[in-house]
mmCIF file of C-alpha atoms and ligand atoms in Angstrom:
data_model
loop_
_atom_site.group_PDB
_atom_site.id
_atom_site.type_symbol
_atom_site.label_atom_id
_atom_site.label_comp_id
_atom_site.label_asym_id
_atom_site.label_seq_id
_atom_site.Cartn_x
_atom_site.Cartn_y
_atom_site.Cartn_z
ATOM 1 C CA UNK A 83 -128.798 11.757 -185.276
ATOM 2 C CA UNK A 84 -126.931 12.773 -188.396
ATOM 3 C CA UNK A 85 -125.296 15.945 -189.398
ATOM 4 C CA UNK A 86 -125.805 18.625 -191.718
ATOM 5 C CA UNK A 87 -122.548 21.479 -192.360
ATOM 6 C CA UNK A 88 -124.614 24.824 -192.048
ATOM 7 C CA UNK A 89 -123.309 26.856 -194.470
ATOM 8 C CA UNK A 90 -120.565 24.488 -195.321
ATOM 9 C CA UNK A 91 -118.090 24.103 -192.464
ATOM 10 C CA UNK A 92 -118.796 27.504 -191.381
ATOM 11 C CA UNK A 93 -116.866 27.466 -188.289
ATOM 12 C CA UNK A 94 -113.456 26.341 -189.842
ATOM 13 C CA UNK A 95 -114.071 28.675 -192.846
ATOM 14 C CA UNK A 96 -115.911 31.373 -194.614
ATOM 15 C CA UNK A 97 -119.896 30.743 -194.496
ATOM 16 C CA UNK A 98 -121.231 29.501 -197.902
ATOM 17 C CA UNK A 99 -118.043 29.338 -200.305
ATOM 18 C CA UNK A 100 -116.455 26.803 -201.863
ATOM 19 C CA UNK A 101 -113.687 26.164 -199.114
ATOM 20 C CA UNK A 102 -116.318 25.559 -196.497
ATOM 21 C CA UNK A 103 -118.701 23.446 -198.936
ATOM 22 C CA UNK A 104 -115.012 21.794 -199.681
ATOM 23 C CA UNK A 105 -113.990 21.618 -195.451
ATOM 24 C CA UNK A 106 -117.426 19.981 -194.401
ATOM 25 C CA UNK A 107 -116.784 17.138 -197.346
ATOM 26 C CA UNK A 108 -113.160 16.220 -196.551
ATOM 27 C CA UNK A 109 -114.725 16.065 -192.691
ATOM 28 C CA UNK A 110 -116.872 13.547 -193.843
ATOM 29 C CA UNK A 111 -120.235 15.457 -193.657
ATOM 30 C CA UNK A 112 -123.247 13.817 -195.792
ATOM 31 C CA UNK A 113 -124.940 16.923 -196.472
ATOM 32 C CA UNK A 114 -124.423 20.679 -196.691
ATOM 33 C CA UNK A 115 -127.099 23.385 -196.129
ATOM 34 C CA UNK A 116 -126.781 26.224 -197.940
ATOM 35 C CA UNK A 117 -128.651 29.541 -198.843
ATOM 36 C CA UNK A 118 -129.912 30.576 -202.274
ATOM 37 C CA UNK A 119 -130.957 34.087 -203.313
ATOM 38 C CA UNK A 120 -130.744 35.810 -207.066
ATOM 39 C CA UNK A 121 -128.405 38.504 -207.947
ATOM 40 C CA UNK A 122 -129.332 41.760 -209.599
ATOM 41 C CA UNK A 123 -128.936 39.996 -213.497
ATOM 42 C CA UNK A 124 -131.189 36.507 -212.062
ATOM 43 C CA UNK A 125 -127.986 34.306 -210.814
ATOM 44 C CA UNK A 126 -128.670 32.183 -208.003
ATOM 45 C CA UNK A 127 -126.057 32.853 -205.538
ATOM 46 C CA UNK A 128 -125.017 31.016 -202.753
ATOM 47 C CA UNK A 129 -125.080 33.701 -200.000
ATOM 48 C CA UNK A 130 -127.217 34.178 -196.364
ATOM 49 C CA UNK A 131 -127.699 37.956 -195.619
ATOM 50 C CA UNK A 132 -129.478 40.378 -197.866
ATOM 51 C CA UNK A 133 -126.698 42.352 -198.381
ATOM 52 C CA UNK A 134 -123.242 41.626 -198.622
ATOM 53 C CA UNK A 135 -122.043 43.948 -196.065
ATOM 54 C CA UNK A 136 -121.247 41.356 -193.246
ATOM 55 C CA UNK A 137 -119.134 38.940 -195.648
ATOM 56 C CA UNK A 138 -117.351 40.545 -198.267
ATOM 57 C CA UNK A 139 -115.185 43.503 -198.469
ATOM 58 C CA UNK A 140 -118.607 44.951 -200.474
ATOM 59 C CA UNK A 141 -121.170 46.918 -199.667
ATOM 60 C CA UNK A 142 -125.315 46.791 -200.872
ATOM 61 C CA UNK A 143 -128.147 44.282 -201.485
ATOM 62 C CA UNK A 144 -127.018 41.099 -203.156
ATOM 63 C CA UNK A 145 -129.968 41.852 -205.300
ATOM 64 C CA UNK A 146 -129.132 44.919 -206.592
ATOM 65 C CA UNK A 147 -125.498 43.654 -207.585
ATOM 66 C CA UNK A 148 -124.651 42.410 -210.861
ATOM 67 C CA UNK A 149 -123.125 38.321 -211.058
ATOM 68 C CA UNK A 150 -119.992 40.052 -211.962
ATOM 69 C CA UNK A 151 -119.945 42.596 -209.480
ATOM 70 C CA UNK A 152 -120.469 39.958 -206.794
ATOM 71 C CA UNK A 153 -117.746 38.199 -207.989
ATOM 72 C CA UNK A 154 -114.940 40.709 -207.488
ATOM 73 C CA UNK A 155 -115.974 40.698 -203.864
ATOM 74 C CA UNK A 156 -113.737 39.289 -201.398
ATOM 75 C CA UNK A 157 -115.568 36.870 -199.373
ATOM 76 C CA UNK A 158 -113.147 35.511 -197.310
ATOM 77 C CA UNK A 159 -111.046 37.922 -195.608
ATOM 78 C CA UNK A 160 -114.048 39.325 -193.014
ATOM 79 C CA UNK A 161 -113.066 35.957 -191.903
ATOM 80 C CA UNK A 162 -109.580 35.285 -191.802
ATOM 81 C CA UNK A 163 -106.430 35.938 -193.998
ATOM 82 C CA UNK A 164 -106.034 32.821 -194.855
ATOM 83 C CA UNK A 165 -109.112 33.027 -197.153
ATOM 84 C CA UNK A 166 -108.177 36.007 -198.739
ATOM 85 C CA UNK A 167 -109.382 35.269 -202.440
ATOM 86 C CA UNK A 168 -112.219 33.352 -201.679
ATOM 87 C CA UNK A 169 -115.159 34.431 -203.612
ATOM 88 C CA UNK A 170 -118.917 34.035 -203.539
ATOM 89 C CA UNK A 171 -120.040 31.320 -205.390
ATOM 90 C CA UNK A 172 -123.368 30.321 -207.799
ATOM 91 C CA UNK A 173 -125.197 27.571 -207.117
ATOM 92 C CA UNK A 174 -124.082 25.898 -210.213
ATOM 93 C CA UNK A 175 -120.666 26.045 -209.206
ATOM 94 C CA UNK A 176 -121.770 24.184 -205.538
ATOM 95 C CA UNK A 177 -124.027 21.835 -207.465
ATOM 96 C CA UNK A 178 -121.362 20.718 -209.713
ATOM 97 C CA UNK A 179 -118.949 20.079 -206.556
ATOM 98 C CA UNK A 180 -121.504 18.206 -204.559
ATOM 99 C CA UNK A 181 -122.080 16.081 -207.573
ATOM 100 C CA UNK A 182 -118.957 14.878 -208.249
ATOM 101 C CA UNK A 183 -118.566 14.094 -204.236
ATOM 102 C CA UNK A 184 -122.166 12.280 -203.958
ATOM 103 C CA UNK A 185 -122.323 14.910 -201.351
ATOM 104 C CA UNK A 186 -126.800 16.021 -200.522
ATOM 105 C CA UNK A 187 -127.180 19.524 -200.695
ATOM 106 C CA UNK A 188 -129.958 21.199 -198.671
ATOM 107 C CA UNK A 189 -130.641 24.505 -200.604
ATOM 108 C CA UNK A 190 -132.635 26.958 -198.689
ATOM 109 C CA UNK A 191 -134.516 29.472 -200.834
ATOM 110 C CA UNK A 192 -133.982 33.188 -199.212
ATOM 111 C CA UNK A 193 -136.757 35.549 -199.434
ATOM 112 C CA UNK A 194 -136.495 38.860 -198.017
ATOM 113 C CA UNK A 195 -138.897 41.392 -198.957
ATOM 114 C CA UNK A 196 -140.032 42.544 -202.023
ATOM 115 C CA UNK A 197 -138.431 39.292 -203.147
ATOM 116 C CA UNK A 198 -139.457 37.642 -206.815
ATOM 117 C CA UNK A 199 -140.365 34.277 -205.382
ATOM 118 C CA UNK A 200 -141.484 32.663 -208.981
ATOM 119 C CA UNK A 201 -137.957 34.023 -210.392
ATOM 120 C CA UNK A 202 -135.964 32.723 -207.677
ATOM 121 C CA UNK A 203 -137.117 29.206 -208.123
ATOM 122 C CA UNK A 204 -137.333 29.256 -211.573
ATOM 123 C CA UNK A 205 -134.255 29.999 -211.747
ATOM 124 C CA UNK A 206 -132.558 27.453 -209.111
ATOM 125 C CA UNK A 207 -134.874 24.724 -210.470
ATOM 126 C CA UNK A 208 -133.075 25.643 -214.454
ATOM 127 C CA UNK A 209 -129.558 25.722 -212.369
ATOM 128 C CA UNK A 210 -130.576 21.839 -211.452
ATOM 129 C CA UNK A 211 -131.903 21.082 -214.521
ATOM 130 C CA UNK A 212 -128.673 21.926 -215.934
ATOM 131 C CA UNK A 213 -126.670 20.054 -213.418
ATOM 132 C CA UNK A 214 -125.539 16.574 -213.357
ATOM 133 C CA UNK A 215 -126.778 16.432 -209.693
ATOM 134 C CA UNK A 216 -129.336 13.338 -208.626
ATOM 135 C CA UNK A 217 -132.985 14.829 -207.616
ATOM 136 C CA UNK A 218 -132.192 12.529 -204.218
ATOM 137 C CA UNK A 219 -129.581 14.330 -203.480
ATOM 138 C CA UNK A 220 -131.381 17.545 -202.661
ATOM 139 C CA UNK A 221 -133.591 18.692 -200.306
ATOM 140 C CA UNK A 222 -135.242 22.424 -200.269
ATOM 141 C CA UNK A 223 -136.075 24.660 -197.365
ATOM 142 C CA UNK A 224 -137.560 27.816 -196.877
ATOM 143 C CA UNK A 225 -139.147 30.021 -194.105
ATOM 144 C CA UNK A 226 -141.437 30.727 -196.801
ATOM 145 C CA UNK A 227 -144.148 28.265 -197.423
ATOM 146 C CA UNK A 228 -144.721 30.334 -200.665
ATOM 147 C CA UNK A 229 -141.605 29.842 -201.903
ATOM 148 C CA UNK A 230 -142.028 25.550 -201.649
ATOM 149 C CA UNK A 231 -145.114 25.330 -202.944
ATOM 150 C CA UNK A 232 -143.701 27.790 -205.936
ATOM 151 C CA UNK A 233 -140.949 25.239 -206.259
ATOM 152 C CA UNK A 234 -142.948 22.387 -206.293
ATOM 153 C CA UNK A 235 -144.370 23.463 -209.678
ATOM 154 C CA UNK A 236 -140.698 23.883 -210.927
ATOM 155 C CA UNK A 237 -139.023 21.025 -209.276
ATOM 156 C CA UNK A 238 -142.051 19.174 -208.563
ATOM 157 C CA UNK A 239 -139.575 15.845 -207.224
ATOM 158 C CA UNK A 240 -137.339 17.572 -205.354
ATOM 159 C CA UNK A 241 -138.341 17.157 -201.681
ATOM 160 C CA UNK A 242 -139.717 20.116 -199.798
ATOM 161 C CA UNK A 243 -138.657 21.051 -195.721
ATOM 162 C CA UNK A 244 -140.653 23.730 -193.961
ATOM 163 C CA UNK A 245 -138.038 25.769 -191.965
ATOM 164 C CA UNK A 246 -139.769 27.546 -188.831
ATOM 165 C CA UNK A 247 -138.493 29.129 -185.295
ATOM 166 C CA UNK A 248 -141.502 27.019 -183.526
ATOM 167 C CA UNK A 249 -143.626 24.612 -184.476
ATOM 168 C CA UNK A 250 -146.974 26.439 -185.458
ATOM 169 C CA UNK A 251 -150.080 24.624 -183.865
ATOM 170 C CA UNK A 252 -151.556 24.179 -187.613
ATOM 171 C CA UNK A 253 -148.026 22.579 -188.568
ATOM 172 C CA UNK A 254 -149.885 19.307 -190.485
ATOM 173 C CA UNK A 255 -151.768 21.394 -192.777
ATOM 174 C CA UNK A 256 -148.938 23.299 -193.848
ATOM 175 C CA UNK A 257 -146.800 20.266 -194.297
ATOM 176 C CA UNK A 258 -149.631 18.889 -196.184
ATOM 177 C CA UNK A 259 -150.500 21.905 -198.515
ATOM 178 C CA UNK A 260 -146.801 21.506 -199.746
ATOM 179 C CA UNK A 261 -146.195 18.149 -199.473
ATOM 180 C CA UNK A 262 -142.923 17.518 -197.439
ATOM 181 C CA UNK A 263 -140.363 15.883 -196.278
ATOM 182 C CA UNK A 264 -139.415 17.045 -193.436
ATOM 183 C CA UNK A 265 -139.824 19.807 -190.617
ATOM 184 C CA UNK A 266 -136.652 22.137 -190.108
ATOM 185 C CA UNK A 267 -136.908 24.024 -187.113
ATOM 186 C CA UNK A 268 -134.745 26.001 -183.980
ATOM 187 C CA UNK A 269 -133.286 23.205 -181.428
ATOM 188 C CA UNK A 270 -133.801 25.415 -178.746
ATOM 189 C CA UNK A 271 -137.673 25.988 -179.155
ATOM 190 C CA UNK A 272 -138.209 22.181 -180.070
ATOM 191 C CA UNK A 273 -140.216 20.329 -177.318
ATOM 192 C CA UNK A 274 -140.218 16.458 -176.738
ATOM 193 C CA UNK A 275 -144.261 16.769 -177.826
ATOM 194 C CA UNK A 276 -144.079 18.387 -181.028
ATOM 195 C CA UNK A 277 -140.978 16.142 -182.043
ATOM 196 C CA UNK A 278 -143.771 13.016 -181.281
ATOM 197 C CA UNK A 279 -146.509 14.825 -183.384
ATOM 198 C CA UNK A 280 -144.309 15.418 -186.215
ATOM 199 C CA UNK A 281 -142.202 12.275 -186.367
ATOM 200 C CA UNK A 282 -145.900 10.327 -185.791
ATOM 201 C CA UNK A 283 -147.225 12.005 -189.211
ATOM 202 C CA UNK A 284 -144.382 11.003 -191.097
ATOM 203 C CA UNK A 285 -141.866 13.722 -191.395
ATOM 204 C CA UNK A 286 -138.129 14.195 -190.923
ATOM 205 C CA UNK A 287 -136.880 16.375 -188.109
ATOM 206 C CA UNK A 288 -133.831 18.560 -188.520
ATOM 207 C CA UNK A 289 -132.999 21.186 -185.870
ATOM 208 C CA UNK A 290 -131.050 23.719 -186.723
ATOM 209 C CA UNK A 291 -128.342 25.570 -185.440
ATOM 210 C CA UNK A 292 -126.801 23.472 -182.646
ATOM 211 C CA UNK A 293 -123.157 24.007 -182.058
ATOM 212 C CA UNK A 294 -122.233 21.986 -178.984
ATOM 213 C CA UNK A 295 -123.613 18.483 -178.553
ATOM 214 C CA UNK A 296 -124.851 19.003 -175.026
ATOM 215 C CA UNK A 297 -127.532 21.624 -176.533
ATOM 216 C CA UNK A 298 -129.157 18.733 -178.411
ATOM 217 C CA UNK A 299 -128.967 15.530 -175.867
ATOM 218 C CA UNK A 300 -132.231 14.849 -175.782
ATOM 219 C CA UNK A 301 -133.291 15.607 -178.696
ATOM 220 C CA UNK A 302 -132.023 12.629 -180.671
ATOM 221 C CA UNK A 303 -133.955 10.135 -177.737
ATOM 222 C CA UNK A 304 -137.134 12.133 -178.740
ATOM 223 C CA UNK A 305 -136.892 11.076 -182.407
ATOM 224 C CA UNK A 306 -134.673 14.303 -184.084
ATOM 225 C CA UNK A 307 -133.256 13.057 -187.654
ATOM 226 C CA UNK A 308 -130.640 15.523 -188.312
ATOM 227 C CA UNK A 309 -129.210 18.789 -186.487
ATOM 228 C CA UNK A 310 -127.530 21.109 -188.650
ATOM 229 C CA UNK A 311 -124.454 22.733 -187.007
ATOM 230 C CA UNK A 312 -121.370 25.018 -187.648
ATOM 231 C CA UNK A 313 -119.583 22.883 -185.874
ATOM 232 C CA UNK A 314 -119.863 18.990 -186.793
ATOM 233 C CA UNK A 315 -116.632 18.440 -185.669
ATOM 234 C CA UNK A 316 -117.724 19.120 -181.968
ATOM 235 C CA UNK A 317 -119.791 16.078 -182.749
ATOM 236 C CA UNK A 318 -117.646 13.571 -183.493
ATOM 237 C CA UNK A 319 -116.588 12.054 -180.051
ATOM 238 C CA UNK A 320 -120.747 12.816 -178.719
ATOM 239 C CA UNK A 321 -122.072 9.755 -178.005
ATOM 240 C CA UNK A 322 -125.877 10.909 -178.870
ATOM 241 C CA UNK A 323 -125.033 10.803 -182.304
ATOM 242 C CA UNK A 324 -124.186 7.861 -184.810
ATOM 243 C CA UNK A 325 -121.096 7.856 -186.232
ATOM 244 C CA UNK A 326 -121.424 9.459 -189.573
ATOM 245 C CA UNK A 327 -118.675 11.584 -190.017
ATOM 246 C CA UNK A 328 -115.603 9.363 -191.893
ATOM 247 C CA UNK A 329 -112.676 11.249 -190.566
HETATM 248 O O1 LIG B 99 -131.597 25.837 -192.639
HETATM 249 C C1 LIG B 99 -131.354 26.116 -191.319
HETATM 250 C C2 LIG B 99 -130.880 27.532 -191.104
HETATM 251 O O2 LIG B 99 -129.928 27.817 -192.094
HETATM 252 C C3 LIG B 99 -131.976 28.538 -191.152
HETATM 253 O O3 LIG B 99 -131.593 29.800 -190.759
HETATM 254 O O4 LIG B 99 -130.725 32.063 -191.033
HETATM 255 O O5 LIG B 99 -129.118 30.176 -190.825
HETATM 256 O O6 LIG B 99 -130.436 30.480 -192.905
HETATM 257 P P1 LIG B 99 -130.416 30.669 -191.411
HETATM 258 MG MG1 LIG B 100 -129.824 28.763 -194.034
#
């Protein structure tokens, strides 16, 4: 199995900025997931939670603060002192880093309620436009099947992964309707049946969030592509997994 840095090395250093997007390349990771979501004045941002409460010094919906305001935000002091300074960072900014590494960049496309899905990706799909990034080297996910096939007409080939808790009984025609590339879904709700079914029609596997290699021993036997972790570097010495990481 291969690894993707959730968030960037999120366990070594503040989720989603630049010095964990910066951590989980110098470890040697191949690809980074991250998580998209528009600020008040249409920026995509990379940030997880709806509001910026949790990881920044801030307080409010990310969508009802300004780029700037977001900026001024300390991002990396809820996590340690060493990161005082760090700040949160656009996707531009993440794009233009994991070009110049060759680095693949999973960008998951947050929707929370009330959300502007056709804004959001029209905007990230004109942030990759603009970028000197490789279509190949991106992936999308989403909880939202709305929200891929919406990106499909935007960024019609960049491929598409369907991010669920469990594997819905109806999964094919979903995967179908938007035409993708892999399945993204919890470790712990994955069963050795479903992986069969899915990696029988055609699709990539990734489990997310698995942060000790014992959670996911079986899993790579059963045919799982890729677990996404905070922790790759708990990987490294697991024998269930190739050696990917160049450290
Ligand atoms: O993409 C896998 C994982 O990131 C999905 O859940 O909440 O961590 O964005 P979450
Ligand atoms: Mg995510």
């Amino acid at each position: 199995m291969k690894l993707t840095a959730h968030r960037g090395l999120s366990s070594l250093a503040p989720e989603n900025t630049l010095s964990a997007f910066k951590k989980a390349i110098q470890f040697g990771c191949d690809s980074i997931e991250l998580d998209v979501q528009l600020s008040a004045d249409h920026i995509p941002v990379v940030f997880h939670d709806q509001t910026v409460n949790r990881c920044t010094n801030g307080q409010g919906k990310v969508s009802d603060l300004t780029w700037h305001e977001l900026r001024l935000l300390d991002a990396g002091l809820w996590f340690s002192d060493e990161f005082e300074g760090e700040y949160i960072p656009s996707l531009a900014e993440i794009l233009s880093l994991a070009a110049s590494k060759k680095i693949n960049i999973n960008i998951e496309l947050k929707t929370f309620p009330g959300c502007d899905i056709d804004l959001l990706c029209e905007k990230v799909a004109l942030v990759i436009m603009e970028s000197e990034i490789d279509d190949e080297q991106l992936l999308f996910s989403s909880f939202s099947t709305d929200a891929l096939l919406c990106i499909t007409q935007y960024a019609p080939t960049i491929r598409r992964g369907q991010l669920w808790q469990t594997i819905p009984y109806d999964f094919l025609n979903i995967l179908q309707q938007i035409d993708a590339y892999s399945v993204h879904c919890d470790y712990r709700f994955l069963t050795e049946q479903q992986t069969v079914k899915v990696k029988s029609a055609g699709f990539q596997l990734h489990c997310y969030t698995a942060n000790f290699p014992e959670l996911v021993k079986e899993h790579g036997n059963w045919g799982v592509d890729r677990i996404i972790t905070d922790t790759p570097q708990s990987f490294v010495k697991s024998k269930a997994l190739e050696p990917v990481l160049d450290i």
